[in-house]
Coordinates of C-alpha atoms and ligand atoms in Angstrom, one line a residue:
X1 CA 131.2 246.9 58.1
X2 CA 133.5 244.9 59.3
X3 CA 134.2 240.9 58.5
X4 CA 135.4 238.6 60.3
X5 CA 136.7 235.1 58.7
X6 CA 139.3 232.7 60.1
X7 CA 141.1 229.3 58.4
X8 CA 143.1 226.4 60.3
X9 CA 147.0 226.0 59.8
X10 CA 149.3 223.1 61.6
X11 CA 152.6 224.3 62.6
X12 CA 155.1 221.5 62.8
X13 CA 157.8 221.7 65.0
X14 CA 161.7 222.1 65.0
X15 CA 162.1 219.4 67.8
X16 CA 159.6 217.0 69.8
X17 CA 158.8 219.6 72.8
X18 CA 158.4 218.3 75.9
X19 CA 157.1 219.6 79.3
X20 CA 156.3 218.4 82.6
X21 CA 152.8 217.2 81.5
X22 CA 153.5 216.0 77.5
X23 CA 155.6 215.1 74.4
X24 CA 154.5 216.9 71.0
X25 CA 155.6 217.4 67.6
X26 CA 152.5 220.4 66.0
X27 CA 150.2 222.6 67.1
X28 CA 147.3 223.5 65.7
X29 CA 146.0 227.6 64.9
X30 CA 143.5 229.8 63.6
X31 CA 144.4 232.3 61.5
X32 CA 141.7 235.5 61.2
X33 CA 141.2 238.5 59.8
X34 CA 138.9 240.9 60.0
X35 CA 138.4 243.3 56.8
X36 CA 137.7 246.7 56.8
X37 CA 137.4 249.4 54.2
X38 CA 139.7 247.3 51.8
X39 CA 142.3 247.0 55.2
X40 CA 143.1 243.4 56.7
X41 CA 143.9 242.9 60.0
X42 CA 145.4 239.3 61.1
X43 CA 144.7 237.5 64.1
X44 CA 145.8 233.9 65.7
X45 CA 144.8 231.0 68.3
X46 CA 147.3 229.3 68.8
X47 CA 145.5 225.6 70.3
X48 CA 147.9 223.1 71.7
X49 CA 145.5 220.5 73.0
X50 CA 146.2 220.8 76.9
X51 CA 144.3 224.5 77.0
X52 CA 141.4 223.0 76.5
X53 CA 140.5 224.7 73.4
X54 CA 140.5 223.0 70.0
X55 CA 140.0 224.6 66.1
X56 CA 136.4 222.5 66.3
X57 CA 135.9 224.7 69.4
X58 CA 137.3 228.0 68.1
X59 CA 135.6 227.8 64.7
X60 CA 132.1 227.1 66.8
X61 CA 133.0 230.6 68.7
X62 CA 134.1 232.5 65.6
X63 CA 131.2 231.5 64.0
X64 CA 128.7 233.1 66.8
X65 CA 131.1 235.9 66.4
X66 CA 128.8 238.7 64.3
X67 CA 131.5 241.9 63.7
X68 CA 128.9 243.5 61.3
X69 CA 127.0 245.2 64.0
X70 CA 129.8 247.1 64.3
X71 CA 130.3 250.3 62.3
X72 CA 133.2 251.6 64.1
X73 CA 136.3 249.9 64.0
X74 CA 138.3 252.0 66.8
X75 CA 135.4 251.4 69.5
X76 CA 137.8 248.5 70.9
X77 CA 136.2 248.6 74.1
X78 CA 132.6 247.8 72.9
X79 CA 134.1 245.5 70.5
X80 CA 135.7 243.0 72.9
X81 CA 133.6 243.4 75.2
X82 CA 130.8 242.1 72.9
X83 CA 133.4 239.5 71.9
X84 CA 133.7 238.0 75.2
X85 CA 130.3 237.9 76.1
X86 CA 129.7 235.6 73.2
X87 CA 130.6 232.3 75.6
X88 CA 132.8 232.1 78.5
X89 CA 136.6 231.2 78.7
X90 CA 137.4 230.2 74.5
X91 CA 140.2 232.7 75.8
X92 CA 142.8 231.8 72.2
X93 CA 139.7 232.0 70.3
X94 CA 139.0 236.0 71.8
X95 CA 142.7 235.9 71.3
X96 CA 142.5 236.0 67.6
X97 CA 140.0 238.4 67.6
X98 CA 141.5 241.1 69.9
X99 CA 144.9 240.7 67.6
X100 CA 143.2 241.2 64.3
X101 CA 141.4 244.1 65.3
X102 CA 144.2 245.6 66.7
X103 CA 146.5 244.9 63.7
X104 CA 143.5 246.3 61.9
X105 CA 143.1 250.2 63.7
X106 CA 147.2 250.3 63.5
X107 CA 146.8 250.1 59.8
X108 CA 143.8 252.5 59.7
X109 CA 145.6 254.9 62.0
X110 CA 149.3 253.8 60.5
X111 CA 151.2 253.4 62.7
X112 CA 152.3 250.6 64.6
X113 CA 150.7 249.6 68.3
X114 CA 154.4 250.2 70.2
X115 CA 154.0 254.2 68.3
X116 CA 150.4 254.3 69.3
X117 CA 151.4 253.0 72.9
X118 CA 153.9 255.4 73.4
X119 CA 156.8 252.6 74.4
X120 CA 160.2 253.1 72.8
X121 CA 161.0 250.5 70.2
X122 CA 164.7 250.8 70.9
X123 CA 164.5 250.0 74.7
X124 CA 162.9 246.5 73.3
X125 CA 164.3 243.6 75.5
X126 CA 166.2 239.9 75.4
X127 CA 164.0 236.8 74.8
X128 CA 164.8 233.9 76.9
X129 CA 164.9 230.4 74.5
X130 CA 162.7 227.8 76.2
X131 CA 164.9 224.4 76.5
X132 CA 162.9 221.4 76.7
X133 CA 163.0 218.3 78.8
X134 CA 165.7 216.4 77.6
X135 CA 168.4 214.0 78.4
X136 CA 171.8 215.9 79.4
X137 CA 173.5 214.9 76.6
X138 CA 170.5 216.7 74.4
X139 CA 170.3 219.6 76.7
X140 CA 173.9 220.4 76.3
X141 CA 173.4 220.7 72.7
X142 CA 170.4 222.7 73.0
X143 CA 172.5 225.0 74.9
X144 CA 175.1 225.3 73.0
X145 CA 173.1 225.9 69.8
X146 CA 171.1 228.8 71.4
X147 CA 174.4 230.5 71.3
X148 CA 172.6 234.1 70.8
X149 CA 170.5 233.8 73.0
X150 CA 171.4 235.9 76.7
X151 CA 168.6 234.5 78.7
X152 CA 167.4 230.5 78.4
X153 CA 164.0 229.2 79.9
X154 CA 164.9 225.6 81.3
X155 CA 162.1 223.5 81.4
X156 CA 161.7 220.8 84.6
X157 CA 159.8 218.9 87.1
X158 CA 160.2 215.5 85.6
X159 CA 162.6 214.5 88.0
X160 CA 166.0 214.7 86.8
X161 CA 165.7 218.6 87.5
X162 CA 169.5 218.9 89.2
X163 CA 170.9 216.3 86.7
X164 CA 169.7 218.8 83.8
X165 CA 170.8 222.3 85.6
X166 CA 174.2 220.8 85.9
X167 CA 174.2 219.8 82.3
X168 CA 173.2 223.4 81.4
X169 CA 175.9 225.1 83.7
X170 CA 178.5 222.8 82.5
X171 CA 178.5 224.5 79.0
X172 CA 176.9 227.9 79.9
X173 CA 177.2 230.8 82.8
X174 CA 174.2 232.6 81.0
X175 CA 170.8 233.6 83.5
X176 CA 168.0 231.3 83.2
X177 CA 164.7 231.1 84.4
X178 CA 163.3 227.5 84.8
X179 CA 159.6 226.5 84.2
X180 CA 158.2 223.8 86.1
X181 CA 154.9 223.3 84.9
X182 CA 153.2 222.4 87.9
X183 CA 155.5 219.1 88.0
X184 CA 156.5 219.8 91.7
X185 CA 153.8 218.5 94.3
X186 CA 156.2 219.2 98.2
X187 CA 156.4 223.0 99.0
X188 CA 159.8 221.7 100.7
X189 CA 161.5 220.5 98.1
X190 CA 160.0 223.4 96.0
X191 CA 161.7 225.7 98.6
X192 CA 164.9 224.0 99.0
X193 CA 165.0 224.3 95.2
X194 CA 164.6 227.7 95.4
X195 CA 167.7 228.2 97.4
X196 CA 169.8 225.8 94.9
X197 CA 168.7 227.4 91.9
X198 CA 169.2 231.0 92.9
X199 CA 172.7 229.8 93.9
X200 CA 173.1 228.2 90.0
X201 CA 172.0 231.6 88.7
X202 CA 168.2 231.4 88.0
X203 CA 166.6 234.4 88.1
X204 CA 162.7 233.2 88.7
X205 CA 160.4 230.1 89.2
X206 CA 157.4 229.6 86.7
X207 CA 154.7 227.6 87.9
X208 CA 156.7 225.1 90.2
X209 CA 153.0 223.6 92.1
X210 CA 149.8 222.5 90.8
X211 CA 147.6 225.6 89.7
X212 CA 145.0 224.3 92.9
X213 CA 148.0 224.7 95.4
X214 CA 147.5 228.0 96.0
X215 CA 148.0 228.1 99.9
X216 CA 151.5 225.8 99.1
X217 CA 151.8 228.5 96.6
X218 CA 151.7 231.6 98.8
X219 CA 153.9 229.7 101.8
X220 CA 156.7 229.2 98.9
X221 CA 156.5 232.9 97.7
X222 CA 156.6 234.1 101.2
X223 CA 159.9 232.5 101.7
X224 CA 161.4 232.1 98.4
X225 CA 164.6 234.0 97.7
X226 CA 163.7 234.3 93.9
X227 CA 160.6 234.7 92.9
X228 CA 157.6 232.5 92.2
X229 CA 155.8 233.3 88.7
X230 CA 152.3 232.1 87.8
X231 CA 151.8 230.6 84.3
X232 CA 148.9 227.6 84.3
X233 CA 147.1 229.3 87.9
X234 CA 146.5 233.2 86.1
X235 CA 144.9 233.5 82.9
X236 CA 142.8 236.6 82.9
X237 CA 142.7 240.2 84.7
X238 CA 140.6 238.5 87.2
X239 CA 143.1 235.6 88.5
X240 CA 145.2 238.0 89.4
X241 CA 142.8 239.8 92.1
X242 CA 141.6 236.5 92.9
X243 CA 145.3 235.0 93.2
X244 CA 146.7 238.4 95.0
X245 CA 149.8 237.4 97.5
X246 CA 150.0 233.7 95.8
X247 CA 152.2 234.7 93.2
X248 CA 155.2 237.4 92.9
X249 CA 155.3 236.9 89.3
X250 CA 153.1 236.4 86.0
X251 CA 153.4 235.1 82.8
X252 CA 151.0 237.1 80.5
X253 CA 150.3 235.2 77.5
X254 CA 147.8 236.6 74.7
X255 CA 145.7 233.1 74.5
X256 CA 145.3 233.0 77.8
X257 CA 144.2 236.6 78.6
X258 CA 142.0 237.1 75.5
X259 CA 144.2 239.5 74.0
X260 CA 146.4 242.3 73.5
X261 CA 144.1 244.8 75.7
X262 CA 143.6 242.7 78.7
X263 CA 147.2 241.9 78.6
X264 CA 147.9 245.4 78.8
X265 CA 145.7 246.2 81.6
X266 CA 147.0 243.1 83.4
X267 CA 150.6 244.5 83.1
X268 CA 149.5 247.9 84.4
X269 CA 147.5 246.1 87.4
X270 CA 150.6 243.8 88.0
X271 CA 153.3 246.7 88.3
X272 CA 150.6 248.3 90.6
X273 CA 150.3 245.6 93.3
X274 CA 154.4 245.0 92.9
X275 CA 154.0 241.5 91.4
X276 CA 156.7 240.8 88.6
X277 CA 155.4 240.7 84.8
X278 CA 156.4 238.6 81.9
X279 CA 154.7 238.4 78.2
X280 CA 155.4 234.7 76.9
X281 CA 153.7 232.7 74.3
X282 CA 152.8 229.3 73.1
X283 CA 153.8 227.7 70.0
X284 CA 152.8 230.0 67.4
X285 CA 153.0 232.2 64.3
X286 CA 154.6 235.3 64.3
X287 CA 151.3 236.9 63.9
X288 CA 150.5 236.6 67.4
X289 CA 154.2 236.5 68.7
X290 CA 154.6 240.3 67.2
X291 CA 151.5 241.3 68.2
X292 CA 152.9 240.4 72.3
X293 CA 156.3 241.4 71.1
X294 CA 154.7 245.0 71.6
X295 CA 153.9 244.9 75.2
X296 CA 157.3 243.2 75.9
X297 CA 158.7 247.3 76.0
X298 CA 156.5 247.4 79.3
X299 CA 157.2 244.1 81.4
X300 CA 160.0 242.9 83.1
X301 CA 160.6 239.6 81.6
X302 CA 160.2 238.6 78.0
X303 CA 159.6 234.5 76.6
X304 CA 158.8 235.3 73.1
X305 CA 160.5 232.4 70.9
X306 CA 157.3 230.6 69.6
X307 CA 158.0 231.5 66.2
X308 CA 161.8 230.2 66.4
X309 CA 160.7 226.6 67.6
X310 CA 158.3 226.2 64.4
X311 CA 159.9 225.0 61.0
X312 CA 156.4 226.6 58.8
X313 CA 155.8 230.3 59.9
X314 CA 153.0 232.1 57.9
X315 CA 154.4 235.5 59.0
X316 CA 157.2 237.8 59.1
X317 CA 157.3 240.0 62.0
X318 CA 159.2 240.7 64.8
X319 CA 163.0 239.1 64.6
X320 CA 165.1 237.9 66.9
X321 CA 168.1 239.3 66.6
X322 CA 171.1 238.0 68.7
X323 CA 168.8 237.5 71.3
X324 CA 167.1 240.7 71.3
X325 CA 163.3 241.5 70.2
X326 CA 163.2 243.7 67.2
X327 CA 160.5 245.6 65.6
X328 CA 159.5 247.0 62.9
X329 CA 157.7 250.3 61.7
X330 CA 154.4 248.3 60.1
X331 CA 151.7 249.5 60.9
X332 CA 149.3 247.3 63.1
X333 CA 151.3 244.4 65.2
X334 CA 153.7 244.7 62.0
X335 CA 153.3 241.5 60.0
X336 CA 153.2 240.6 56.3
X337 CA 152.0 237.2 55.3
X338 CA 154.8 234.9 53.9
X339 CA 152.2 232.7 51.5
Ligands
LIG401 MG1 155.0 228.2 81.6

């Protein structure tokens, strides 16, 4: 039979984060696990309060969650699907399901999820560090300590967006992508952007209009010389045949997809329709950063530094090492608990 329990944890961060839409210093998660046959899988919702979700609301959809009418672990598809009929969206929540499950059949089967997949752990790729919004002087800094890094994620949209590119390429050549948050509102300015950044050397746009934008959206891809990722406007499988021709890219992020399953369907459907993929994160463990670290051997792009921007970890997993994901041969996503 298999049980299901979960327990809050606060993750404090390395530096006040900011973004286009707020300042913070924690994050809140739920950490599960569902037991089986004396095996424990782990599982995490990561909650920063902008999603929408909460741990009151997560621990109200756990707790409707029954796993014991299950017998049968491995049947993952009647499993989740079950799991999001429970209530709609509580995506984070699903989240911390689908992860513990999957780190669960790994362990029964042994192997880890990049074996079971079939990817090649060697061919795993570079992680962008995500750089905050800051004041040059800070940003410099930033920069200069994220020496091993290969790829850095710029964060704008607050207005000072050439001010900070110019503090980053005065101590740096390395690609970057930038991340806008929805802080841009003029499709102009977004496209003349586009043309100054891809001279500076960024490689993509995330999220540069409001999610609602969408026709704004589409004009920009359509004549954008880099492209023009969704982040906030896709969430699920479904956004992304609702959102077809918007977007030429998509961050895939467990807690908004409900999981490692969907993601990986998402990642399929995206490479299918020739829209650009990314797995990213939020601020969170390296339970559920290892568990997307798998899927990074299939996308394009890679944002996985959650764990690195967090001072209290609960996990070991997958390391970053000089800028490179690295697994390991665990079974399951590959994580031991640290307390
Ligand atoms: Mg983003």
């Amino acid at each position: 039979m298999l049980k299901l329990t979960f327990k809050p944890y606060t993750l404090e961060s390395k530096y006040v984060f900011t973004v286009a839409s707020n300042s913070r210093t924690t994050t809140h998660v739920m950490l599960t696990e569902i037991e089986y046959d004396g095996l424990v899988g782990y599982g995490e919702a990561s909650v920063p309060y902008y999603l929408g979700e909460s741990l009151e609301s997560v621990g109200i959809f756990l707790s409707k969650v029954d796993l014991s009418i299950f017998s049968n672990p491995y049947n993952i598809e009647d499993i989740l699907h079950y799991v999001d009929s429970v209530a709609p969206e509580n995506n984070a929540a699903k989240a911390s399901v689908d992860i513990a499950l999957h780190d669960l059949i790994g362990k029964m089967l042994g192997h880890p999820w990049h074996r079971i997949w079939g990817y090649n752990k060697e061919k795993t790729p570079n992680t962008s560090l995500t750089i905050g919004i800051d004041t040059p002087k800070v940003i410099k800094q930033k920069v200069e300590e994220a020496e091993s890094f290969k790829i850095l994620k710029i964060k704008l949209g607050k207005g000072n967006d050439i001010e900070i590119i110019e503090a980053v390429r005065s101590v740096t050549n390395k690609p970057l992508y930038v991340d806008i948050n929805q802080g841009w509102t003029d499709r102009q300015y977004a496209l003349d952007m586009a043309y100054w950044l891809k001279d500076m050397g960024v490689l993509f746009i995330e999220q540069p209009l409001p999610k609602e934008k969408i026709d704004d959206t589409a004009w920009l891809s359509s004549k954008s010389p880099i492209p023009i990722f969704a982040d906030e406007a896709i969430q699920r499988y479904i956004d992304l045949i609702k959102l077809y021709g918007a977007y030429t890219g998509v961050n895939i992020k467990l807690m908004k997809c409900t999981g490692m399953h969907e993601a990986r369907k998402m990642i399929e459907f995206a490479k299918t329709i020739g829209v650009k993929t990314m797995i990213g994160c939020m601020i969170e463990t390296s339970c559920a950063v290892s568990a997307a670290a798998h899927l990074s051997l299939n996308t394009d792009y890679t944002d996985l530094d959650g764990p690195l921007l967090i001072k209290n970890d609960f996990f070991d997993g997958m390391k970053v090492v000089d800028g490179k994901v690295t697994l390991n041969d665990r079974p399951g996503i590959g994580v031991v608990k640290l307390y």
